[in-house]
Amino acid sequence: MSGKVILHYFNGRGKMESIRWLLTVLEVEFDEHYLTSRDQYLKLLNDGSLLFQQVPLVEIDGMKLVQTKAILYYIAEKYNLHGKDLKERVTINMYSEGLMDLMEMFMMLPFAADPKSKLDSIQSKANERYLPVFEKALTGPLYLVGGKLSLADVLLVECTLMLEEKFPGIMKEFPSVKAFQGRMIRIPAISRFLQPGSKRKPQPDEGYVKTVMEVFNITGPLP
């Protein structure tokens, strides 16, 4: 295996985007191998590369890692963005998994039979369930856990930008979260990632949806 990190996924956001964000913030170089056909996916299956027959797949440190949370936690631990002790780590994980739950709702939107109702549900849950948690946590502290940058901070800035793409005024009621976002996007690696031509992926379009459905042999909209 190459010494460089290799990502196997679609040329789109999905579950790999948070991994791209984390590697970018850490300034870890990575290459991407895009899935464009079902044959590529079947080859990964036949090679035994996909433990649970799912992507993302990340090649790193001589391993082939699957399962998004496991990948994120490994990278965060490796590069010291996972807290100083067990209590900080579990707090980071709770924040991170909440954010991933919210962002997964966005991932399913392009495949939904009724995206409008899904979008309304996302906005409601963001306002009532998720953003208040982070507003409280960031009223005073610069970072979510332990006074230093962690995986949870990286996921939060990704999530807030994703929310604003769909709901431009959503941060008005959450000034501490908005201020946090402002600080984070001034980090040089993040600032570069937000510029055109970076490895950050755009919002999913019809081409992305078509490719995912063909690769996984999905024949109709998801519920």
mmCIF file of C-alpha atoms in Angstrom:
data_model
loop_
_atom_site.group_PDB
_atom_site.id
_atom_site.type_symbol
_atom_site.label_atom_id
_atom_site.label_comp_id
_atom_site.label_asym_id
_atom_site.label_seq_id
_atom_site.Cartn_x
_atom_site.Cartn_y
_atom_site.Cartn_z
ATOM 1 C CA MET A 1 0.000 0.000 0.000
ATOM 2 C CA SER A 2 1.068 3.580 -0.650
ATOM 3 C CA GLY A 3 2.176 5.702 2.274
ATOM 4 C CA LYS A 4 -0.419 8.302 1.344
ATOM 5 C CA VAL A 5 -3.960 7.996 2.666
ATOM 6 C CA ILE A 6 -6.357 6.722 -0.013
ATOM 7 C CA LEU A 7 -10.117 7.297 0.091
ATOM 8 C CA HIS A 8 -12.499 5.027 -1.796
ATOM 9 C CA TYR A 9 -15.904 6.641 -2.297
ATOM 10 C CA PHE A 10 -18.080 8.514 -4.761
ATOM 11 C CA ASN A 11 -17.131 11.903 -6.171
ATOM 12 C CA GLY A 12 -19.507 13.578 -3.747
ATOM 13 C CA ARG A 13 -20.047 14.369 -0.101
ATOM 14 C CA GLY A 14 -21.881 11.527 1.578
ATOM 15 C CA LYS A 15 -20.269 9.879 4.561
ATOM 16 C CA MET A 16 -16.753 10.519 3.279
ATOM 17 C CA GLU A 17 -16.999 14.307 3.482
ATOM 18 C CA SER A 18 -16.385 14.477 7.237
ATOM 19 C CA ILE A 19 -13.264 12.356 6.741
ATOM 20 C CA ARG A 20 -12.085 14.766 4.044
ATOM 21 C CA TRP A 21 -12.701 17.665 6.441
ATOM 22 C CA LEU A 22 -10.728 16.047 9.249
ATOM 23 C CA LEU A 23 -7.753 15.135 7.066
ATOM 24 C CA THR A 24 -7.768 18.646 5.585
ATOM 25 C CA VAL A 25 -7.727 20.352 8.983
ATOM 26 C CA LEU A 26 -4.837 18.100 9.979
ATOM 27 C CA GLU A 27 -3.106 18.891 6.660
ATOM 28 C CA VAL A 28 -2.774 15.175 5.882
ATOM 29 C CA GLU A 29 -2.486 14.560 2.149
ATOM 30 C CA PHE A 30 -4.856 12.058 0.593
ATOM 31 C CA ASP A 31 -5.728 10.618 -2.799
ATOM 32 C CA GLU A 32 -9.226 9.641 -3.888
ATOM 33 C CA HIS A 33 -10.358 6.673 -5.921
ATOM 34 C CA TYR A 34 -13.905 7.405 -7.081
ATOM 35 C CA LEU A 35 -16.549 4.725 -7.455
ATOM 36 C CA THR A 36 -18.253 5.257 -10.809
ATOM 37 C CA SER A 37 -19.530 1.771 -11.672
ATOM 38 C CA ARG A 38 -20.988 -1.263 -9.980
ATOM 39 C CA ASP A 39 -18.062 -3.349 -11.231
ATOM 40 C CA GLN A 40 -15.650 -1.246 -9.145
ATOM 41 C CA TYR A 41 -17.782 -1.821 -6.065
ATOM 42 C CA LEU A 42 -18.014 -5.565 -6.733
ATOM 43 C CA LYS A 43 -14.228 -5.732 -7.128
ATOM 44 C CA LEU A 44 -13.779 -4.174 -3.682
ATOM 45 C CA LEU A 45 -16.237 -6.734 -2.317
ATOM 46 C CA ASN A 46 -14.477 -9.645 -4.016
ATOM 47 C CA ASP A 47 -11.083 -8.410 -2.805
ATOM 48 C CA GLY A 48 -12.355 -8.565 0.770
ATOM 49 C CA SER A 49 -11.765 -4.840 1.250
ATOM 50 C CA LEU A 50 -15.257 -4.006 2.543
ATOM 51 C CA LEU A 51 -15.772 -5.610 5.926
ATOM 52 C CA PHE A 52 -19.530 -4.942 5.971
ATOM 53 C CA GLN A 53 -20.001 -4.503 2.212
ATOM 54 C CA GLN A 54 -20.120 -0.719 2.628
ATOM 55 C CA VAL A 55 -18.087 2.371 1.827
ATOM 56 C CA PRO A 56 -16.404 4.686 2.911
ATOM 57 C CA LEU A 57 -13.165 2.726 2.705
ATOM 58 C CA VAL A 58 -9.947 4.418 3.823
ATOM 59 C CA GLU A 59 -6.468 2.981 3.353
ATOM 60 C CA ILE A 60 -4.204 4.304 6.089
ATOM 61 C CA ASP A 61 -1.190 2.975 8.012
ATOM 62 C CA GLY A 62 -1.286 -0.337 6.144
ATOM 63 C CA MET A 63 -4.946 -0.930 7.048
ATOM 64 C CA LYS A 64 -8.212 -0.858 5.151
ATOM 65 C CA LEU A 65 -10.705 0.879 7.440
ATOM 66 C CA VAL A 66 -14.479 0.975 7.073
ATOM 67 C CA GLN A 67 -17.308 2.428 9.187
ATOM 68 C CA THR A 68 -17.273 6.228 9.253
ATOM 69 C CA LYS A 69 -17.150 6.721 13.015
ATOM 70 C CA ALA A 70 -14.347 4.193 13.452
ATOM 71 C CA ILE A 71 -12.334 5.940 10.732
ATOM 72 C CA LEU A 72 -12.880 9.384 12.240
ATOM 73 C CA TYR A 73 -12.004 8.210 15.748
ATOM 74 C CA TYR A 74 -8.826 6.507 14.524
ATOM 75 C CA ILE A 75 -7.618 9.610 12.697
ATOM 76 C CA ALA A 76 -8.564 11.885 15.596
ATOM 77 C CA GLU A 77 -6.713 9.646 18.049
ATOM 78 C CA LYS A 78 -3.666 9.368 15.788
ATOM 79 C CA TYR A 79 -3.341 13.146 15.460
ATOM 80 C CA ASN A 80 -4.303 14.139 19.015
ATOM 81 C CA LEU A 81 -7.756 15.576 18.284
ATOM 82 C CA HIS A 82 -9.552 13.134 20.568
ATOM 83 C CA GLY A 83 -9.141 14.573 24.056
ATOM 84 C CA LYS A 84 -6.564 14.102 26.780
ATOM 85 C CA ASP A 85 -8.375 11.395 28.742
ATOM 86 C CA LEU A 86 -11.325 9.022 28.693
ATOM 87 C CA LYS A 87 -13.850 11.601 29.938
ATOM 88 C CA GLU A 88 -12.895 14.137 27.272
ATOM 89 C CA ARG A 89 -12.942 11.424 24.622
ATOM 90 C CA VAL A 90 -16.461 10.284 25.419
ATOM 91 C CA THR A 91 -17.681 13.899 25.422
ATOM 92 C CA ILE A 92 -16.077 14.463 22.018
ATOM 93 C CA ASN A 93 -17.710 11.261 20.782
ATOM 94 C CA MET A 94 -21.160 12.302 22.034
ATOM 95 C CA TYR A 95 -20.933 15.665 20.295
ATOM 96 C CA SER A 96 -19.517 14.052 17.162
ATOM 97 C CA GLU A 97 -22.187 11.378 16.908
ATOM 98 C CA GLY A 98 -24.953 13.924 17.392
ATOM 99 C CA LEU A 99 -23.525 16.000 14.547
ATOM 100 C CA MET A 100 -23.184 12.928 12.340
ATOM 101 C CA ASP A 101 -26.826 12.046 13.030
ATOM 102 C CA LEU A 102 -27.857 15.504 11.842
ATOM 103 C CA MET A 103 -25.613 15.481 8.781
ATOM 104 C CA GLU A 104 -26.840 12.023 7.794
ATOM 105 C CA MET A 105 -30.304 13.507 7.402
ATOM 106 C CA PHE A 106 -28.850 15.799 4.730
ATOM 107 C CA MET A 107 -27.183 12.845 3.018
ATOM 108 C CA MET A 108 -30.529 11.107 2.558
ATOM 109 C CA LEU A 109 -32.313 14.163 1.115
ATOM 110 C CA PRO A 110 -31.373 13.642 -2.553
ATOM 111 C CA PHE A 111 -32.691 10.072 -2.430
ATOM 112 C CA ALA A 112 -35.977 10.835 -0.658
ATOM 113 C CA ALA A 113 -39.392 10.538 -2.286
ATOM 114 C CA ASP A 114 -40.535 13.709 -0.452
ATOM 115 C CA PRO A 115 -37.464 15.894 0.163
ATOM 116 C CA LYS A 116 -39.529 18.941 1.199
ATOM 117 C CA SER A 117 -40.946 17.253 4.298
ATOM 118 C CA LYS A 118 -37.497 15.860 5.129
ATOM 119 C CA LEU A 119 -36.025 19.352 4.840
ATOM 120 C CA ASP A 120 -38.657 20.768 7.192
ATOM 121 C CA SER A 121 -37.864 18.016 9.689
ATOM 122 C CA ILE A 122 -34.124 18.761 9.508
ATOM 123 C CA GLN A 123 -34.685 22.461 10.159
ATOM 124 C CA SER A 124 -36.930 21.747 13.123
ATOM 125 C CA LYS A 125 -34.538 19.245 14.683
ATOM 126 C CA ALA A 126 -31.530 21.497 14.106
ATOM 127 C CA ASN A 127 -33.257 24.390 15.855
ATOM 128 C CA GLU A 128 -34.780 22.433 18.721
ATOM 129 C CA ARG A 129 -32.478 19.468 19.356
ATOM 130 C CA TYR A 130 -28.962 20.085 18.062
ATOM 131 C CA LEU A 131 -27.967 23.745 17.833
ATOM 132 C CA PRO A 132 -29.076 24.607 21.410
ATOM 133 C CA VAL A 133 -26.635 21.990 22.723
ATOM 134 C CA PHE A 134 -23.701 23.618 20.932
ATOM 135 C CA GLU A 135 -24.828 27.162 21.749
ATOM 136 C CA LYS A 136 -24.720 26.271 25.445
ATOM 137 C CA ALA A 137 -21.354 24.498 25.150
ATOM 138 C CA LEU A 138 -19.744 27.443 23.319
ATOM 139 C CA THR A 139 -21.069 30.253 25.522
ATOM 140 C CA GLY A 140 -17.648 31.207 26.887
ATOM 141 C CA PRO A 141 -15.283 28.447 25.693
ATOM 142 C CA LEU A 142 -13.531 28.758 22.335
ATOM 143 C CA TYR A 143 -13.735 25.006 21.688
ATOM 144 C CA LEU A 144 -16.228 22.319 22.622
ATOM 145 C CA VAL A 145 -14.024 20.117 24.823
ATOM 146 C CA GLY A 146 -10.900 20.692 26.901
ATOM 147 C CA GLY A 147 -10.054 24.148 25.591
ATOM 148 C CA LYS A 148 -8.462 22.822 22.411
ATOM 149 C CA LEU A 149 -9.410 21.770 18.897
ATOM 150 C CA SER A 150 -10.961 18.326 18.589
ATOM 151 C CA LEU A 151 -12.841 16.150 16.111
ATOM 152 C CA ALA A 152 -16.123 17.556 17.439
ATOM 153 C CA ASP A 153 -15.111 21.107 16.459
ATOM 154 C CA VAL A 154 -14.255 20.022 12.926
ATOM 155 C CA LEU A 155 -17.609 18.281 12.521
ATOM 156 C CA LEU A 156 -19.473 21.258 13.974
ATOM 157 C CA VAL A 157 -18.051 23.746 11.484
ATOM 158 C CA GLU A 158 -18.828 21.336 8.628
ATOM 159 C CA CYS A 159 -22.385 20.920 9.905
ATOM 160 C CA THR A 160 -23.051 24.643 10.403
ATOM 161 C CA LEU A 161 -21.957 25.407 6.850
ATOM 162 C CA MET A 162 -24.182 22.601 5.580
ATOM 163 C CA LEU A 163 -27.130 24.011 7.525
ATOM 164 C CA GLU A 164 -26.594 27.502 6.129
ATOM 165 C CA GLU A 165 -26.602 26.176 2.573
ATOM 166 C CA LYS A 166 -30.242 25.141 3.063
ATOM 167 C CA PHE A 167 -31.344 27.607 5.752
ATOM 168 C CA PRO A 168 -29.322 30.830 5.349
ATOM 169 C CA GLY A 169 -30.641 32.563 8.478
ATOM 170 C CA ILE A 170 -30.561 29.602 10.835
ATOM 171 C CA MET A 171 -27.653 30.871 12.965
ATOM 172 C CA LYS A 172 -29.354 34.107 14.021
ATOM 173 C CA GLU A 173 -30.590 32.536 17.249
ATOM 174 C CA PHE A 174 -27.240 30.894 17.980
ATOM 175 C CA PRO A 175 -24.618 33.677 18.186
ATOM 176 C CA SER A 176 -22.006 31.617 20.032
ATOM 177 C CA VAL A 177 -22.134 28.890 17.380
ATOM 178 C CA LYS A 178 -21.911 31.525 14.638
ATOM 179 C CA ALA A 179 -18.906 33.154 16.325
ATOM 180 C CA PHE A 180 -17.275 29.732 16.625
ATOM 181 C CA GLN A 181 -17.853 29.139 12.913
ATOM 182 C CA GLY A 182 -16.227 32.485 12.151
ATOM 183 C CA ARG A 183 -13.124 31.519 14.125
ATOM 184 C CA MET A 184 -12.890 28.116 12.521
ATOM 185 C CA ILE A 185 -13.126 29.273 8.919
ATOM 186 C CA ARG A 186 -10.148 31.560 9.529
ATOM 187 C CA ILE A 187 -7.920 28.537 10.197
ATOM 188 C CA PRO A 188 -5.678 28.520 7.093
ATOM 189 C CA ALA A 189 -6.329 24.884 6.148
ATOM 190 C CA ILE A 190 -10.106 25.400 6.423
ATOM 191 C CA SER A 191 -9.972 28.713 4.568
ATOM 192 C CA ARG A 192 -8.215 26.968 1.668
ATOM 193 C CA PHE A 193 -10.689 24.064 1.775
ATOM 194 C CA LEU A 194 -13.580 26.504 1.323
ATOM 195 C CA GLN A 195 -12.091 27.985 -1.843
ATOM 196 C CA PRO A 196 -13.073 26.832 -5.361
ATOM 197 C CA GLY A 197 -10.913 23.994 -6.666
ATOM 198 C CA SER A 198 -10.307 22.349 -3.290
ATOM 199 C CA LYS A 199 -11.164 18.738 -2.447
ATOM 200 C CA ARG A 200 -14.369 19.841 -0.737
ATOM 201 C CA LYS A 201 -17.361 18.430 -2.584
ATOM 202 C CA PRO A 202 -20.385 20.476 -3.708
ATOM 203 C CA GLN A 203 -23.965 19.747 -2.738
ATOM 204 C CA PRO A 204 -25.122 16.504 -4.404
ATOM 205 C CA ASP A 205 -26.601 16.812 -7.871
ATOM 206 C CA GLU A 206 -28.522 14.429 -10.136
ATOM 207 C CA GLY A 207 -25.308 12.919 -11.486
ATOM 208 C CA TYR A 208 -24.127 11.982 -8.001
ATOM 209 C CA VAL A 209 -27.492 10.444 -7.121
ATOM 210 C CA LYS A 210 -27.573 8.456 -10.372
ATOM 211 C CA THR A 211 -24.084 7.056 -9.778
ATOM 212 C CA VAL A 212 -24.824 6.007 -6.192
ATOM 213 C CA MET A 213 -28.038 4.274 -7.220
ATOM 214 C CA GLU A 214 -26.348 2.441 -10.077
ATOM 215 C CA VAL A 215 -23.365 1.306 -7.987
ATOM 216 C CA PHE A 216 -25.605 -0.013 -5.184
ATOM 217 C CA ASN A 217 -28.320 -1.235 -7.569
ATOM 218 C CA ILE A 218 -31.037 0.924 -5.965
ATOM 219 C CA THR A 219 -34.125 1.035 -8.161
ATOM 220 C CA GLY A 220 -36.407 3.587 -6.507
ATOM 221 C CA PRO A 221 -36.541 6.508 -4.055
ATOM 222 C CA LEU A 222 -35.824 5.778 -0.410
ATOM 223 C CA PRO A 223 -38.546 6.347 2.216
#
